[in-house]
Every structure is written in structure tokens, then in C-alpha cells.
Tab-separated table of C-alpha atoms in Angstrom:
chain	number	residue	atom	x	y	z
A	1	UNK	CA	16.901	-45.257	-6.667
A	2	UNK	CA	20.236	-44.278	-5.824
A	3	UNK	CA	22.889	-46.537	-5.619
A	4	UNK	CA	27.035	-46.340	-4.770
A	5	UNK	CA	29.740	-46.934	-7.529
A	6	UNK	CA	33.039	-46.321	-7.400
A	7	UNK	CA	32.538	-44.089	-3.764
A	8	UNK	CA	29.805	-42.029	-5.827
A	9	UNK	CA	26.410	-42.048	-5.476
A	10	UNK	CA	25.228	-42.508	-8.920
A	11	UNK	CA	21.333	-42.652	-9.780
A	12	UNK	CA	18.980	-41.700	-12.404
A	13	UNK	CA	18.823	-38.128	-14.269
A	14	UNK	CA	15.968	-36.198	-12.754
A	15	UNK	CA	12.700	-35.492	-13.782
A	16	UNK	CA	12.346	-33.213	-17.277
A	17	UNK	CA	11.337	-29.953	-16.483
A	18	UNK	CA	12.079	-30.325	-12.834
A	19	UNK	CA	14.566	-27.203	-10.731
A	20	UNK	CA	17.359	-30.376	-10.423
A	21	UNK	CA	16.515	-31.358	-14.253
A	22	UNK	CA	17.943	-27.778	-14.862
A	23	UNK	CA	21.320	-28.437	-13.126
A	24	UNK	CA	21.716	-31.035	-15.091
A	25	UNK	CA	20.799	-29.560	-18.143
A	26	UNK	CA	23.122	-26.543	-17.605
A	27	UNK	CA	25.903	-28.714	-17.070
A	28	UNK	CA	25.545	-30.684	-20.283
A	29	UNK	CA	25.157	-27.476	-22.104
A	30	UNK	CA	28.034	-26.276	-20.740
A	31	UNK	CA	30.298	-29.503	-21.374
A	32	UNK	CA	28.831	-29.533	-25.056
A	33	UNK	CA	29.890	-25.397	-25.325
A	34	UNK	CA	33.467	-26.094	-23.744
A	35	UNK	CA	34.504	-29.571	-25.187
A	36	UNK	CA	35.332	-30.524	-21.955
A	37	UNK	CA	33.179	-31.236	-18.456
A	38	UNK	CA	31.668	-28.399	-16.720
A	39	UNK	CA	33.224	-27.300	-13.345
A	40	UNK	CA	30.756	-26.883	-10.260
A	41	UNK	CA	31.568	-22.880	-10.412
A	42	UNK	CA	30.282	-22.929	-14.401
A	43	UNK	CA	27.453	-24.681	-13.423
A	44	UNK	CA	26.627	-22.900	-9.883
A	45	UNK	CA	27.363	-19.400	-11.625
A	46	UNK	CA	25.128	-19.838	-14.636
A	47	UNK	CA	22.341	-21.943	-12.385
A	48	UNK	CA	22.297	-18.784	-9.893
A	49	UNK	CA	22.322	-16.314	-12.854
A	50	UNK	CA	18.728	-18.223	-13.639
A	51	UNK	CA	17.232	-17.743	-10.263
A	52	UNK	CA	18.244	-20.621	-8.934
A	53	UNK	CA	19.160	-21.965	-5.749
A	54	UNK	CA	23.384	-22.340	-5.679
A	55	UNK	CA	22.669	-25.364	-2.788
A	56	UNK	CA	20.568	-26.914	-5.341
A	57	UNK	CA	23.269	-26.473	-8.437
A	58	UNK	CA	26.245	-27.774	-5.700
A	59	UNK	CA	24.225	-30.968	-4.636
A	60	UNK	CA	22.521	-31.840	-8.081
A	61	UNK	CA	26.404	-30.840	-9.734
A	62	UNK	CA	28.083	-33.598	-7.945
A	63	UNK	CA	25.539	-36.110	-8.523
A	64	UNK	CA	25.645	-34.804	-12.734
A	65	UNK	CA	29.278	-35.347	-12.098
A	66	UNK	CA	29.662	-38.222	-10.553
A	67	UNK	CA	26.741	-39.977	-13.291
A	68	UNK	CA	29.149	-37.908	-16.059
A	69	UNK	CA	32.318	-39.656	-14.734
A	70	UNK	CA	30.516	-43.148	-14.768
A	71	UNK	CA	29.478	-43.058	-18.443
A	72	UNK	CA	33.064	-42.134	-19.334
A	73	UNK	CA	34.257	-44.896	-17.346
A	74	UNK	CA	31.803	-47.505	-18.106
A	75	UNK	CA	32.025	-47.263	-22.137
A	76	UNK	CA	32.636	-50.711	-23.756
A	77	UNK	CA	36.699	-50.897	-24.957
A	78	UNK	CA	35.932	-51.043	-28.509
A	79	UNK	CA	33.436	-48.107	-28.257
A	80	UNK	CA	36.177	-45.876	-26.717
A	81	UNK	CA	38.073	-43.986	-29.048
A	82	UNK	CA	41.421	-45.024	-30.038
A	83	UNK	CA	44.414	-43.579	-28.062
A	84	UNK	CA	46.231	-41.314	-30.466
A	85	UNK	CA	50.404	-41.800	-31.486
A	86	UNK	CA	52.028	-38.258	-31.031
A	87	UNK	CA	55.793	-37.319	-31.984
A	88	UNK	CA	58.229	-36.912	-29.448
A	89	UNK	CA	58.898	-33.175	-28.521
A	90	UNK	CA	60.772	-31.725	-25.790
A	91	UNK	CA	58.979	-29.931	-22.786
A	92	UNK	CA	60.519	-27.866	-19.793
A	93	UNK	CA	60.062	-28.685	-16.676
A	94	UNK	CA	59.291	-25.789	-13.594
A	95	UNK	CA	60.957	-25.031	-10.881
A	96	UNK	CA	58.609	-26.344	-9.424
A	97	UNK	CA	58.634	-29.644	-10.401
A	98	UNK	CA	55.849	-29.314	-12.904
A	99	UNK	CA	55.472	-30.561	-16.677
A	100	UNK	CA	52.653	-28.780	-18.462
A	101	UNK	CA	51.473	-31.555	-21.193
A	102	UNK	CA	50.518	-29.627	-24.705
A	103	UNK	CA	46.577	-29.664	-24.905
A	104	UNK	CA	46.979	-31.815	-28.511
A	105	UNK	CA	48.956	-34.354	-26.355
A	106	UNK	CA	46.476	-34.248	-23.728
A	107	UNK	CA	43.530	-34.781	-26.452
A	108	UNK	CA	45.707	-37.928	-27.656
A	109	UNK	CA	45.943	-39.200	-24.151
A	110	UNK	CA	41.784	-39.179	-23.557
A	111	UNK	CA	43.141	-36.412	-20.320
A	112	UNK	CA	39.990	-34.790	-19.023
A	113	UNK	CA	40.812	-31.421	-17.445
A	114	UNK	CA	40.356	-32.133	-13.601
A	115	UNK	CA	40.650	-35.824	-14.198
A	116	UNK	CA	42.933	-38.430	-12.144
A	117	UNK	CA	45.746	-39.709	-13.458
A	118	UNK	CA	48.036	-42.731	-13.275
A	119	UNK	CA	51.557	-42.486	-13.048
A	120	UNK	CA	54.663	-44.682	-12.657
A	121	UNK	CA	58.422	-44.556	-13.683
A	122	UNK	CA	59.122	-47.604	-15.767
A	123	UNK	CA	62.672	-47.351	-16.611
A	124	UNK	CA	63.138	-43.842	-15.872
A	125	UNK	CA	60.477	-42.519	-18.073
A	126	UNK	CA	57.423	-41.121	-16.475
A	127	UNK	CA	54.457	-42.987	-17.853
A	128	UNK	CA	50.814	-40.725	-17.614
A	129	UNK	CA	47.591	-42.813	-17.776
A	130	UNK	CA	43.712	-41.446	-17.375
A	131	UNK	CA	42.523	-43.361	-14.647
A	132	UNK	CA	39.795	-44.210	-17.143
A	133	UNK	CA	41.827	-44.944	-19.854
A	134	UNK	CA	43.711	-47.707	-17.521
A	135	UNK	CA	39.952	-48.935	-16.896
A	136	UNK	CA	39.246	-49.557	-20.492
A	137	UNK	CA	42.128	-51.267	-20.712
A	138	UNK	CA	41.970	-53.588	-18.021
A	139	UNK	CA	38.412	-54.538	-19.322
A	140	UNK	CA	40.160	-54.652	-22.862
A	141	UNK	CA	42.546	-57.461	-21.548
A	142	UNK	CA	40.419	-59.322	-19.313
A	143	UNK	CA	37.608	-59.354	-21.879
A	144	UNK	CA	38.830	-62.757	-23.415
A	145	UNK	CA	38.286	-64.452	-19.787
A	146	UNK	CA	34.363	-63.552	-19.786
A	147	UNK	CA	32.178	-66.198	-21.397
A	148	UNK	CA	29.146	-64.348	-23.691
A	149	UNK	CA	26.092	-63.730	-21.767
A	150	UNK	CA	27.742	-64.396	-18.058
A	151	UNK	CA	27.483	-61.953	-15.848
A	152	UNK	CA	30.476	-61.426	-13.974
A	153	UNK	CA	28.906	-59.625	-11.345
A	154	UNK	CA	25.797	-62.085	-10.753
A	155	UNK	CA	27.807	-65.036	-10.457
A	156	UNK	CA	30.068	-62.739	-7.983
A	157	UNK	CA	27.140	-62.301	-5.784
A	158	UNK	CA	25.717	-65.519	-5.551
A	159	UNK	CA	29.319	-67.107	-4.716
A	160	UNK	CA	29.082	-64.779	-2.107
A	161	UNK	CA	24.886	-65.607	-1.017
A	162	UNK	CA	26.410	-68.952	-1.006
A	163	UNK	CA	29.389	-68.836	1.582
A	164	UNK	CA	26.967	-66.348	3.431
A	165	UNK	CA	24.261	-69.330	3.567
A	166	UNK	CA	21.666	-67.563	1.972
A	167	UNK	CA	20.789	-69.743	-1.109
């Protein structure tokens, strides 16, 4: 069953051996060959290459994406790998307005190519933050608040079955 996280619909990986398995597979194969996730036109090109429906490779792509984006949001802070300490170096900036960040610095940052980002000026220095990075760390610092074994999100909901009368 299907159900909505973060905007996404997020639900189980298909069947083995099933036409949608395959999306899915392709796309893992495909992250694993790049370093990096696969895009929907990796995925869609190689799918249809195979015979296969490019409807079928959109639709199962952004529900392999949307699971993919999940998992790397949803691992536990002290399972996430430790944010890296770089040098300082100086970088031109475009015309255009644009800053293109080193791909070592991006590595060191936990930046996934086509991944949102954070920003803010804090004393006139541009601060850059994966938007699952900040997660982590906002679990990281609230972790001391949660008792061990309480569900934050059960006692959430019945608060709420409560005020809504039905408990």
C-alpha cells in the first residue's frame, strides 16, 4: 500500500521479476554504475532500449525516486556519514551570478547532483546545506528530547484521536 511522505508517494518496491521490478532495477544499476542517482532520461533511455514501455519507466522512475530520496533522508544520524572538513580555496563567480562548487567539495558536503539545497547568508558568508543533511541534523539535535522506545509519531496521533474525540 501506498502511502504520502514528504509530498511523495512512497510505497513498497515491486514485485521481482515484474516489467515495474525492471525500472527499478535499472535505476539502481545505474546509481551503483554512476556513484550518484539515476536521472529519469538514464533510466527511460536504457528501460526503452529493453523493449520497454517509456510511460512505464516515467511513472515507476518517480516512485524509485521518490522511495530513493526517502532512504537517504530517513537514515539514523549516527549511520550517516560524517560531513567532511575541506581547506579554504578561492572560486570565481559568473556573470551570471553562479558559483560552481568543486565535485570533492560537493562529496564533503553529502550534495547529491539534482538535490535541494539550503541556503542563508549568516554574516555575509553564504552557507550551502543538503536539504537532507539539515534533516539529519535536526534529528541529531532533537534526539536527546525522545525517550527510548516512544514513538514520537504514535503519541502525535493519539493527542490528536483525542482532541478529535475518537478515543
Amino acid at each position: 500500500m501506498a502511502t504520502k511522505k514528504n509530498g511523495s508517494m512512497v510505497g513498497k518496491r515491486p514485485a521481482a521479476g515484474t516489467k515495474t521490478a525492471r525500472v527499478w532495477d535499472t535505476a539502481d544499476a545505474i546509481t551503483r554504475e554512476n556513484g550518484r542517482a539515476a536521472t529519469c532520461r538514464e533510466v527511460r533511455d536504457r528501460y526503452t532500449a529493453e523493449g520497454g514501455n517509456p510511460n512505464t519507466a516515467n511513472t515507476q522512475f518517480s516512485r524509485w525516486k521518490a522511495d530513493h530520496d526517502n532512504r537517504a533522508a530517513g537514515d539514523a544520524p549516527d549511520t550517516a556519514p560524517p560531513l567532511a572538513d575541506l581547506q579554504p580555496r578561492r572560486l570565481k563567480v559568473a556573470p551570471d551570478g553562479r558559483l560552481l562548487i568543486p565535485a570533492d567539495m560537493r562529496e564533503a558536503m553529502q550534495l547529491r547532483e539534482g538535490g535541494t539545497v539550503i541556503v542563508r547568508v549568516e554574516g555575509g558568508e553564504l552557507c550551502v546545506v543538503d536539504l537532507y543533511v539539515s534533516i539529519r541534523q535536526a534529528q541529531a539535535c532533537m534526539q536527546k528530547y525522545k525517550k527510548p522506545g516512544e514513538s514520537v509519531v504514535d503519541k502525535f496521533l493519539a493527542e490528536r484521536r483525542a482532541m478529535w474525540g475518537e478515543e
